[in-house]
Short mmCIF file of C-alpha atoms in Angstrom, two decimals:
data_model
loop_
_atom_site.label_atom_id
_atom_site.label_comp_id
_atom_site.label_asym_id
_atom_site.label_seq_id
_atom_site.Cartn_x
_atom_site.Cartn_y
_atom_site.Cartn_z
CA UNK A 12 356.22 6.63 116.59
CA UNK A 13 358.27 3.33 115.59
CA UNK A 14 354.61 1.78 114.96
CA UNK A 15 354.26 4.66 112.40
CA UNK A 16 356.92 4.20 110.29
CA UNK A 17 356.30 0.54 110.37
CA UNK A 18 353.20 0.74 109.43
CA UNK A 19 354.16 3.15 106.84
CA UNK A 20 356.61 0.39 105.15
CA UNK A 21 354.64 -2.17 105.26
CA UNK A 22 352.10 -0.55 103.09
CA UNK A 23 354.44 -1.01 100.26
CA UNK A 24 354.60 -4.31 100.90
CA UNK A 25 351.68 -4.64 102.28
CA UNK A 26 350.36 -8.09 103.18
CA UNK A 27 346.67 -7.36 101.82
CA UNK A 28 345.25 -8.88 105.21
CA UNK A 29 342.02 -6.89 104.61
CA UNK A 30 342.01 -8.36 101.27
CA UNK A 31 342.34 -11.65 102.86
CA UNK A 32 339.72 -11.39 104.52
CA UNK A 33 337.79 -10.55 101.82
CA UNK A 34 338.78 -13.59 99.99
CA UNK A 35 337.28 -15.50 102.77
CA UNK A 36 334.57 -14.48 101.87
CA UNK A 37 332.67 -12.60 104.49
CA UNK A 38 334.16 -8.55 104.69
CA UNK A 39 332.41 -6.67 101.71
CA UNK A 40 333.88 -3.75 102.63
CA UNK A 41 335.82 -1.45 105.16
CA UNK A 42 336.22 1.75 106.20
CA UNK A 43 338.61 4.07 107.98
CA UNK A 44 337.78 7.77 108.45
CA UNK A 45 337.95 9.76 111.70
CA UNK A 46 339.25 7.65 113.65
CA UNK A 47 336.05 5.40 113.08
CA UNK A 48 336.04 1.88 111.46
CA UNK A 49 332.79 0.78 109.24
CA UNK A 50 332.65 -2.36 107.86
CA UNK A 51 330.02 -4.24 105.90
CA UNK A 52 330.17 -8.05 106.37
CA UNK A 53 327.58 -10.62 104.30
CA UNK A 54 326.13 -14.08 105.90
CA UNK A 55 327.07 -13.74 109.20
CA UNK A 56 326.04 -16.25 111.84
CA UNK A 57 326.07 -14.31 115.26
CA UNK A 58 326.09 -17.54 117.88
CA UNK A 59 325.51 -17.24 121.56
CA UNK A 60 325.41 -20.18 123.54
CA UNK A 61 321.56 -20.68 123.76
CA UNK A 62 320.95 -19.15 120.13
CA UNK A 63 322.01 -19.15 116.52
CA UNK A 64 321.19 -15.83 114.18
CA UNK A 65 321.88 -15.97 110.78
CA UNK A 66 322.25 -12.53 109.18
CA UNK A 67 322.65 -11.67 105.11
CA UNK A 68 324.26 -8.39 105.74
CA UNK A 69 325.88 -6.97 108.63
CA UNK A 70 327.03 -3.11 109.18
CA UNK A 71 329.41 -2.80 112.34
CA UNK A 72 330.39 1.02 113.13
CA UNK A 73 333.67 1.08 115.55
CA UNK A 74 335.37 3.62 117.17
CA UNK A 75 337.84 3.85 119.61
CA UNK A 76 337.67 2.46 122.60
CA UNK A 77 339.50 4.61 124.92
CA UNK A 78 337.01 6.44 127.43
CA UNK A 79 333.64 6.59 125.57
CA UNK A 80 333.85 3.64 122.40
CA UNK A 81 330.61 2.25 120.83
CA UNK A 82 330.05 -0.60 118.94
CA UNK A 83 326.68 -0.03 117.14
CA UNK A 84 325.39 -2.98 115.22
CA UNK A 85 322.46 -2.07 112.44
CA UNK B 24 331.25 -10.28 95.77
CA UNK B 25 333.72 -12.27 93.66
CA UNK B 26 334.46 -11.76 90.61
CA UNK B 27 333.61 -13.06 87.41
CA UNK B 28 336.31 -14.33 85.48
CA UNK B 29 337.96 -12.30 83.16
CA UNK B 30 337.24 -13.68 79.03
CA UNK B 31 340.37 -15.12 78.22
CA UNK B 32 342.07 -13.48 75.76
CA UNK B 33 343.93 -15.74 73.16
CA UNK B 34 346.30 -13.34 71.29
CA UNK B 35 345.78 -14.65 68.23
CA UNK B 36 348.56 -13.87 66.25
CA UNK B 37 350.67 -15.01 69.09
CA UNK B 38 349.14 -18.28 68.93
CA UNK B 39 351.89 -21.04 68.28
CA UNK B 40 355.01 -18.62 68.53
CA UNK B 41 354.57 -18.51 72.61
CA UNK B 42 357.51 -17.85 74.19
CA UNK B 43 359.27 -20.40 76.41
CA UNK B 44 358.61 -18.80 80.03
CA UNK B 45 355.73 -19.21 82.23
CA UNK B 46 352.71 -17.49 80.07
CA UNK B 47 351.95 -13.77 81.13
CA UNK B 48 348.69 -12.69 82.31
CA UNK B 49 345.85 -12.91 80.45
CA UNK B 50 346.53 -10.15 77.83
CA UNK B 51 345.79 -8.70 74.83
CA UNK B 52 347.06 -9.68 71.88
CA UNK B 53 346.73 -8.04 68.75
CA UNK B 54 343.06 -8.17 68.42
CA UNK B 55 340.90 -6.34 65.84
CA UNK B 56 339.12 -3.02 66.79
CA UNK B 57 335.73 -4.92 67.36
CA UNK B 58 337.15 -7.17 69.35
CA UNK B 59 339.26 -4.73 71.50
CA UNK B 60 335.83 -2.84 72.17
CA UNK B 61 333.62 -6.14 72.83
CA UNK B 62 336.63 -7.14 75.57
CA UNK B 63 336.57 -3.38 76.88
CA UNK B 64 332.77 -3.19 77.40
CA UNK B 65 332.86 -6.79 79.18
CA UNK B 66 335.89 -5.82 81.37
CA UNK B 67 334.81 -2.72 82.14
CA UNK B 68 331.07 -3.91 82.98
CA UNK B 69 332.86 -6.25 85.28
CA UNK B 70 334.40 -3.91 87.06
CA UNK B 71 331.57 -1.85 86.99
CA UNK B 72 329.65 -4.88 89.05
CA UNK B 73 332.35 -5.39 91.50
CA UNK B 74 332.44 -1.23 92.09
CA UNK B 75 328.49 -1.24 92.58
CA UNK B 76 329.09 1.92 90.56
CA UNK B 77 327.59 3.41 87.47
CA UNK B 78 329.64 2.20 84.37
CA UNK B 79 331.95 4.99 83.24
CA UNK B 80 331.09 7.46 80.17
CA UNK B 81 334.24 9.32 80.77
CA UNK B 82 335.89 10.95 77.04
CA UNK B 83 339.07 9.55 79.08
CA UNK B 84 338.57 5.94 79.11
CA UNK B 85 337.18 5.97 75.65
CA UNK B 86 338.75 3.51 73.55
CA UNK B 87 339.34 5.30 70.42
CA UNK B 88 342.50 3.37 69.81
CA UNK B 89 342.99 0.48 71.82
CA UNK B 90 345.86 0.70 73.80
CA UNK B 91 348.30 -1.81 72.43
CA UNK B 92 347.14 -0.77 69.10
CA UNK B 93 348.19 3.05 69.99
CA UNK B 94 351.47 2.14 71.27
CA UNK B 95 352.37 0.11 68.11
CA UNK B 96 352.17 3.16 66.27
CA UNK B 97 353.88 5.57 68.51
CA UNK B 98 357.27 3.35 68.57
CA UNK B 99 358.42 0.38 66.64
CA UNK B 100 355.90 -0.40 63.91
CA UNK B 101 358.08 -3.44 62.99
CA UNK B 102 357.00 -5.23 66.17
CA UNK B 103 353.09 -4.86 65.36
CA UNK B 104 353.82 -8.74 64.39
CA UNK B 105 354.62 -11.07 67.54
CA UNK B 106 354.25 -13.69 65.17
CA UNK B 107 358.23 -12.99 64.16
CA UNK B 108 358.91 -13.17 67.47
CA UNK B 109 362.73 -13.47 67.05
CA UNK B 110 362.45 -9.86 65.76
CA UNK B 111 362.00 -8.52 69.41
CA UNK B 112 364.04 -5.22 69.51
CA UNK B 113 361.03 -3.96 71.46
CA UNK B 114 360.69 -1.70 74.44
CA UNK B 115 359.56 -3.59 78.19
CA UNK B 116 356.34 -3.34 77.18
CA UNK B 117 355.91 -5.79 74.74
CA UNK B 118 357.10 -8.93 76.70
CA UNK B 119 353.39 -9.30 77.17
CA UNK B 120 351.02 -7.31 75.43
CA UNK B 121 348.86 -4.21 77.89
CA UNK B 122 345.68 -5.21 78.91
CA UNK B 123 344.43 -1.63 79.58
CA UNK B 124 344.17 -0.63 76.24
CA UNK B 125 342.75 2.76 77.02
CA UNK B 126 344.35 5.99 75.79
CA UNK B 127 347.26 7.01 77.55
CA UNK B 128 348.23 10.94 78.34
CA UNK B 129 351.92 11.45 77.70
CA UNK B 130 352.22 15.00 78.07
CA UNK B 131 351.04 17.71 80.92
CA UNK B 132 347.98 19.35 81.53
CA UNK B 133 348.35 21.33 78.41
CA UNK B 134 347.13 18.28 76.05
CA UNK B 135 343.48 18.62 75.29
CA UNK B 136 340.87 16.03 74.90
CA UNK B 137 340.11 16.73 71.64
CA UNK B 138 343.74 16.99 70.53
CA UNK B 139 344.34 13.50 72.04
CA UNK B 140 341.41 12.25 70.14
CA UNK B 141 342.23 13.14 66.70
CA UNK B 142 345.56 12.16 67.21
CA UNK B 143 344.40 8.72 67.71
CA UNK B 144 341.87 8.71 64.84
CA UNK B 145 344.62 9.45 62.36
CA UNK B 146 346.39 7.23 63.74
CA UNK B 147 344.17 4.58 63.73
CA UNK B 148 343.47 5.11 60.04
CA UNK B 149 346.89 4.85 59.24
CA UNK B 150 347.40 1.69 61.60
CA UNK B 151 344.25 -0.11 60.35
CA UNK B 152 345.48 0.61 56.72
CA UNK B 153 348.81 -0.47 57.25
CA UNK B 154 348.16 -3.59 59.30
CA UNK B 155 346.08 -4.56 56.43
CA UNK B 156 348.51 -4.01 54.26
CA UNK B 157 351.18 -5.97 56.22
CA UNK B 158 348.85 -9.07 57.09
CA UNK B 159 349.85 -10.80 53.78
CA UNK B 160 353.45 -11.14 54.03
CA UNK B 161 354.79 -10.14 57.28
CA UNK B 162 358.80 -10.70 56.74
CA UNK B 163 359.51 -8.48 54.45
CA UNK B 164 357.20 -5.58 55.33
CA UNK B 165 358.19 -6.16 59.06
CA UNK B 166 361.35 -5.15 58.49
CA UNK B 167 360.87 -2.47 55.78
CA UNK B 168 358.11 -0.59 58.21
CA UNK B 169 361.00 -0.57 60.60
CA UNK B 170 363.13 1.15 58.78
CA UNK B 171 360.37 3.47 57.28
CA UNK B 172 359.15 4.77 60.03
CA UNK B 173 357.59 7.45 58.54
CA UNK B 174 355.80 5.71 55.79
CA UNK B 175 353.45 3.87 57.97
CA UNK B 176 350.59 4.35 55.81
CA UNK B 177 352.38 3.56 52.46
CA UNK B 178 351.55 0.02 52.09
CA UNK B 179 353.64 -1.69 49.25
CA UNK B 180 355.77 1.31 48.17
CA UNK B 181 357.38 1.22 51.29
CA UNK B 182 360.21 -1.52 50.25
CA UNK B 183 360.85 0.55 47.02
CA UNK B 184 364.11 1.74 46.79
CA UNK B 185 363.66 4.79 45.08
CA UNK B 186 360.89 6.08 47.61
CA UNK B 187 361.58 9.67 49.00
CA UNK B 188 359.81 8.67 52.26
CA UNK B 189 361.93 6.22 53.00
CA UNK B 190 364.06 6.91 55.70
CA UNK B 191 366.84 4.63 54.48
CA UNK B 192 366.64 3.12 50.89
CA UNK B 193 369.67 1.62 50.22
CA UNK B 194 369.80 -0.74 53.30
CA UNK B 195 366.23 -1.44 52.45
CA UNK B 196 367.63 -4.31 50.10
CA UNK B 197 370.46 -5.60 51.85
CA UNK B 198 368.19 -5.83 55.03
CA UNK B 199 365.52 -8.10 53.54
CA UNK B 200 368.10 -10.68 52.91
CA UNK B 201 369.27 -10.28 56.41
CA UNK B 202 366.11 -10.73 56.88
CA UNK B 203 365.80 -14.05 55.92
CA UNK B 204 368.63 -14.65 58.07
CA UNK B 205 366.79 -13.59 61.48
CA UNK B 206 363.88 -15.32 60.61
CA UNK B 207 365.95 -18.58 60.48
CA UNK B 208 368.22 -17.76 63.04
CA UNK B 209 366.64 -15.78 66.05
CA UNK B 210 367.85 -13.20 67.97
CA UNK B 211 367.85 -12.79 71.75
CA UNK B 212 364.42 -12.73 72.67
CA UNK B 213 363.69 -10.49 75.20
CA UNK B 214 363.45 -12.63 78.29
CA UNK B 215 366.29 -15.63 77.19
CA UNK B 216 365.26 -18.94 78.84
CA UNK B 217 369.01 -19.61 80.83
CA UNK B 218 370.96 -21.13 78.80
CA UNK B 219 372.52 -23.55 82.28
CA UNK B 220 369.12 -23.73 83.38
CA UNK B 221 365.12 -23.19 83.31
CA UNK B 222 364.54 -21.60 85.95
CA UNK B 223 363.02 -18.11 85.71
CA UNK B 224 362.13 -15.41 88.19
CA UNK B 225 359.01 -15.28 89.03
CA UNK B 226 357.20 -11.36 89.76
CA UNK B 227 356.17 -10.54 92.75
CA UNK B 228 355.54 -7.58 93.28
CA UNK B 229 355.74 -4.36 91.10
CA UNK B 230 356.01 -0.69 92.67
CA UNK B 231 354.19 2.24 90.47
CA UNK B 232 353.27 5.79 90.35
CA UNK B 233 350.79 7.89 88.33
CA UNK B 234 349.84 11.05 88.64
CA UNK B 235 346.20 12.05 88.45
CA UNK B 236 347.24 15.64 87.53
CA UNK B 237 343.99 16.87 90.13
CA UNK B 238 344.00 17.82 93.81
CA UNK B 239 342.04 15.30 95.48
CA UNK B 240 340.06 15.88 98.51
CA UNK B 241 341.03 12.92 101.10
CA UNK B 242 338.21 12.95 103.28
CA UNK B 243 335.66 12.40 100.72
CA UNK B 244 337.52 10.08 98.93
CA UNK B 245 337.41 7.94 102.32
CA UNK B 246 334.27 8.46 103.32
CA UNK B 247 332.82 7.67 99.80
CA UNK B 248 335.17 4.86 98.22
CA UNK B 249 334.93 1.55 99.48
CA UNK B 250 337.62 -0.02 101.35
CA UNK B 251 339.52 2.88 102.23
CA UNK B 252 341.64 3.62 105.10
CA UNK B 253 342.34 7.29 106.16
CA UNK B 254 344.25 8.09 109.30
CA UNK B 255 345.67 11.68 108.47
CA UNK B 256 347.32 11.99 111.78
CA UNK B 257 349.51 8.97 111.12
CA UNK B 258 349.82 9.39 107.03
CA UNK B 259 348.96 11.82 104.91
CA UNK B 260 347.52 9.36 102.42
CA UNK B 261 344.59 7.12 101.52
CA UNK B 262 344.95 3.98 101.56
CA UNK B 263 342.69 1.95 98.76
CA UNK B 264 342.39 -1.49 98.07
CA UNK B 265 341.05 -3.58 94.88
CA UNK B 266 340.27 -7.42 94.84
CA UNK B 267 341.80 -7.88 91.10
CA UNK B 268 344.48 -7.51 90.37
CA UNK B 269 344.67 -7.98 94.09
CA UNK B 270 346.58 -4.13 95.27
CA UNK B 271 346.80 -1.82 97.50
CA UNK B 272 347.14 2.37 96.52
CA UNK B 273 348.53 5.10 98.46
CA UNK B 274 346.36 8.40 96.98
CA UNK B 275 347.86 11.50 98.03
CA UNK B 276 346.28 15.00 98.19
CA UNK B 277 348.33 16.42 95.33
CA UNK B 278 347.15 14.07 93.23
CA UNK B 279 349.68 11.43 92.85
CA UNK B 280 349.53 7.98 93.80
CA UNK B 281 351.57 4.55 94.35
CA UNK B 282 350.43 1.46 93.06
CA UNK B 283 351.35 -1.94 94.93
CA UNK B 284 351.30 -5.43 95.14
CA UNK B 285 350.55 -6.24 91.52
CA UNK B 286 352.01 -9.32 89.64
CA UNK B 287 353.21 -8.16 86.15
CA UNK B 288 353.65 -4.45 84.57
CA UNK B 289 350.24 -4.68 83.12
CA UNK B 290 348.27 -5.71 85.94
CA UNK B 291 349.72 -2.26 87.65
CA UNK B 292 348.93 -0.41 85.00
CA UNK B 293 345.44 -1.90 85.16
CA UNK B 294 345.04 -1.43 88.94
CA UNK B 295 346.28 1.90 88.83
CA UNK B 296 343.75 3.05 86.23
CA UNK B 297 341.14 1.29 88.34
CA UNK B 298 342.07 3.28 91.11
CA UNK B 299 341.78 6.45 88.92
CA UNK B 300 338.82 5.53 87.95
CA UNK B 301 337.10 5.56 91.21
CA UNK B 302 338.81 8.54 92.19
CA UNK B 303 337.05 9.76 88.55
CA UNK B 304 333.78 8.48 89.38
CA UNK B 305 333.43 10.28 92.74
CA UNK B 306 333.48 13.65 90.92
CA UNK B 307 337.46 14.47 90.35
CA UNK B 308 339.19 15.33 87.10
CA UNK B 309 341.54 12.59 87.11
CA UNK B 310 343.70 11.66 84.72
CA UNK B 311 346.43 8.99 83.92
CA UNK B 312 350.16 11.48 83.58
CA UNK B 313 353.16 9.61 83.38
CA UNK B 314 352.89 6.19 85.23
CA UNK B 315 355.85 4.76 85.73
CA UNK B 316 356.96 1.61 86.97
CA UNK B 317 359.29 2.23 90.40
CA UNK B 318 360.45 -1.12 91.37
CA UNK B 319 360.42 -4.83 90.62
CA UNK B 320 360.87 -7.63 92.81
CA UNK B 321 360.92 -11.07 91.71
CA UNK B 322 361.91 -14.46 93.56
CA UNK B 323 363.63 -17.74 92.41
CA UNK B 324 364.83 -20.98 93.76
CA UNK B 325 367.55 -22.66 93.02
CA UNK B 326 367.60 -25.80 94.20
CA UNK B 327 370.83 -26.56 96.23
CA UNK B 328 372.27 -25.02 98.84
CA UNK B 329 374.78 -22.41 98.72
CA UNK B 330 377.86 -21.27 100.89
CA UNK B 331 377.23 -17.75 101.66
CA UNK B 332 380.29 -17.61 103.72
CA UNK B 333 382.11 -18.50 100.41
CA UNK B 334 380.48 -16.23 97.80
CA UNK B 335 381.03 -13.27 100.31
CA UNK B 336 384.81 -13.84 100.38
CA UNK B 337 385.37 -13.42 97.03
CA UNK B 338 382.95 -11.36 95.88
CA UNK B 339 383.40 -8.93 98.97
CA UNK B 340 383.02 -5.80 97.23
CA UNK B 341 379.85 -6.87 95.95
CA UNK B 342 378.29 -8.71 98.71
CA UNK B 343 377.27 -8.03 102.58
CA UNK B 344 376.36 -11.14 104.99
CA UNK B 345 375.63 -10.55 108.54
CA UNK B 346 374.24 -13.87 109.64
CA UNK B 347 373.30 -11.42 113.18
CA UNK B 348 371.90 -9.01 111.81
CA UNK B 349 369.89 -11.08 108.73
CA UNK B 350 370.01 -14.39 107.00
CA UNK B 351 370.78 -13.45 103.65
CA UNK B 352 373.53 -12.57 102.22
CA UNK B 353 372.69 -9.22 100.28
CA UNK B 354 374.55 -8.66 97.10
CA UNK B 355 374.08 -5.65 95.03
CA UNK B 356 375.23 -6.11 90.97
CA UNK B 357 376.13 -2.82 89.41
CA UNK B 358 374.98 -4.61 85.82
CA UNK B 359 372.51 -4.43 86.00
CA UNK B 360 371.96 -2.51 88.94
CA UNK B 361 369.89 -5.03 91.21
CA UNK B 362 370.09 -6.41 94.76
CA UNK B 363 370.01 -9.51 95.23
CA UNK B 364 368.90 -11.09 98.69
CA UNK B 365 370.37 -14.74 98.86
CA UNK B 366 369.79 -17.55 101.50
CA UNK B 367 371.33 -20.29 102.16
CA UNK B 368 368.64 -22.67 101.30
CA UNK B 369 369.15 -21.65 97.67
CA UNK B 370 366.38 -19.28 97.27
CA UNK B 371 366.92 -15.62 95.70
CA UNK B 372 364.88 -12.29 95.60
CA UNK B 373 366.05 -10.12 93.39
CA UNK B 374 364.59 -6.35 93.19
CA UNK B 375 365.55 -2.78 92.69
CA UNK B 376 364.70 -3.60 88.80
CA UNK B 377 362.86 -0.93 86.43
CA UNK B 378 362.44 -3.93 84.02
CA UNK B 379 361.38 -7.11 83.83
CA UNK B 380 364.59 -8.19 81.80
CA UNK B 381 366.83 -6.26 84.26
CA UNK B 382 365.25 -9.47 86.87
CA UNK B 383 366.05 -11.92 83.99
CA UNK B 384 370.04 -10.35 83.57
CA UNK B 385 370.79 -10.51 87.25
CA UNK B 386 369.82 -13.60 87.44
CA UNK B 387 371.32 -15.11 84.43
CA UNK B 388 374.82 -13.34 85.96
CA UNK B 389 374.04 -14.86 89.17
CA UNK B 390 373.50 -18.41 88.70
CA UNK B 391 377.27 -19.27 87.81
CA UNK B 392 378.27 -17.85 90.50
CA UNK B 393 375.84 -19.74 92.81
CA UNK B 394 376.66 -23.04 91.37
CA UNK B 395 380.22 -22.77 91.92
CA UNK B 396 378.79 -22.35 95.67
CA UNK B 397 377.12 -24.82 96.04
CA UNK B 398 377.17 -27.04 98.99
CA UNK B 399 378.71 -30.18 98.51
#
């Protein structure tokens, strides 16, 4: 409940973080609608240890993680 | 994904009478009608390009009158020329000319397009013909369009004495050689540079609301605008966000919404009728009712270090400093009503203003009273 109101001040003053991000260049865009978060990211470089994938545009569908989350990558 | 700079806009009859602060925004100034639309269709492509949208053909955003042009009629004619910039008896508007010169809606839903859009062609025939009729000698017709308010499309008869339409003849004389006087001697500009010391107040953030005079479906707003944020069961809002001017909106069901986190009046005003716009574009009939700056906050350092313990002593009626509970001392002017948060290290947010100048005042009123805190 206190993280509620918080979070509802702070959006007046908000401190743009997604915005940030966006400014750094890889979030296109974001989404936040049932409880589910899409976001569209450009030139991504996935890197595992072995291997190095290069990706121009990246669509990540989240949703909570509580009991049944998926993170579907297309 | 960035985006493409904005054509600056030289206000060219501002050019050489720039006042002494920090320049505004890149605005408008008082361009012709050709040029307003050639800037419109560039800044609105642009947008268009960062939206990934289909460029508007709303009647709303049409620029029959370009904004600053519209609002020039409506109030003080004798402003139309910046160039007398002493003569600045203007309304918070004008400290920098609007950039969204689209049409305004005053009134409530009762005003009809085509109502709105006469309105502005008449008036734009009387403002083109009286703007050519002022452009040759601005003093004098400055002044006597001010006081003939209704005469705006007289163009020399206006400083007649004997004219009917003329609201006041008589002073119509005496005024032009007071007149000559302000033009020599200014008057307080708007936003006076301190007179102890340069150091102005810089924006930071500006609060506004609008209404969009529609109900607005949430849900489809979210799932169809781009970088949105709905979470009804922890606010009953939208949250929206646009890369420039760099904001954030809260878009309610009823239709109204709060714009945030822009730099200067205008750039709120522009952010808010981008925001409309989308809402517009993904099939509601929004408008643009009554926006209204809410809140001003600006910041300012300056530059010594102040005894807060001091300045709440004597001015304890004003003042409240709880070192436990927060580090600045919070003082709250009645005149004009602003709070002021000061720290020790000499820096100062001031907010709670519905005008820019109302920043500029407390400040001005402030800055005595600092220095004769200072640290030693």
């Amino acid at each position: 409940m206190a993280y509620q109101l918080y979070r509802n001040t702070t959006l007046g003053n908000s401190l743009q973080e997604s915005l940030d991000e966006l400014i750094q260049g890889s979030l296109n865009t974001y989404r936040f609608c049932d409880n589910v978060w899409t976001f569209v990211l450009n030139d991504v470089e996935f890197r595992e240890v072995t291997e190095l994938i290069k990706v121009d545009k990246v669509k990540i569908v989240a949703c909570d993680g509580k009991n049944t989350g998926s993170n579907t990558t297309e | 994904m960035a985006s493409a700079p904005r054509p600056e806009r030289v206000p060219r009859l501002l050019a050489g009478c720039l006042p002494p602060y920090p320049p505004p925004p890149p605005t408008v100034g008082l361009l012709s009608m050709e040029q307003e639309e050639t800037y419109l269709e560039l800044y609105l492509d642009q947008c268009a390009a960062q939206d990934d949208l289909a460029p508007p053909r709303s009647p709303l955003f049409n620029p029959v009158v370009p904004y600053g042009m519209y609002i020039l009629n409506a109030s003080n004619p004798d402003t139309a020329f910046n160039s007398n910039p002493e003569v600045k008896e203007t309304s918070g508007d004008f400290s920098s000319v609007d950039l969204s010169f689209l049409p305004d809606e005053v009134t409530q839903e009762n005003k009809d397009q085509p109502v709105i859009s006469s309105r502005h062609e008449t008036e734009e025939n009387s403002e083109s013909q009286s703007l050519q009729s002022r452009l040759p000698s601005l003093s004098e017709q400055d002044i006597g369009l001010g006081l003939n308010s209704s005469s705006l499309s007289n163009s020399h008869s206006q400083l007649h004495p004997g004219d009917s339409d003329s609201v006041q003849p008589s002073p119509e004389k005496p005024n032009s050689d007071s007149l000559s006087l302000a033009s020599i001697t200014p008057m307080t500009p708007m936003t006076p540079v301190s007179e102890c010391c340069g150091i102005v107040p810089q924006l930071q953030n500006i609060v506004s609301t609008v209404n969009l005079a529609c109900k607005l479906d949430l849900k489809k707003i979210a799932l169809h605008a781009k970088n949105a944020e709905y979470n009804p069961k922890r606010f009953a809002a939208v949250i929206m966000r646009i890369r420039e001017p760099r904001t954030t909106a809260l878009i309610f069901s009823s239709g109204k919404m709060v714009c945030t986190g822009a730099k200067s009046e205008e750039q709120s005003r522009l952010a808010a009728r981008k925001y409309a716009r989308v809402v517009q574009k993904l099939g509601f009939p929004a408008r643009f009712l009554d926006f209204k700056i809410q809140n001003m906050v600006g910041s300012c350092d300056v530059r010594f270090p102040i005894r807060l313990e001091g300045l709440v002593l004597t001015h304890q009626q004003f003042s409240s400093y709880e070192p436990e509970l927060f580090p600045g001392l919070i003082y709250r002017m009645v005149k004009p009503r602003i709070v002021l948060l000061i720290f020790v290290s000499g820096k100062v947010v001031l907010t709670g203003a519905k005008e820019r100048s109302e920043i500029y005042e407390a400040f001005e009123n402030i800055y005595p009273i600092l220095k004769g805190f200072k640290k030693a």
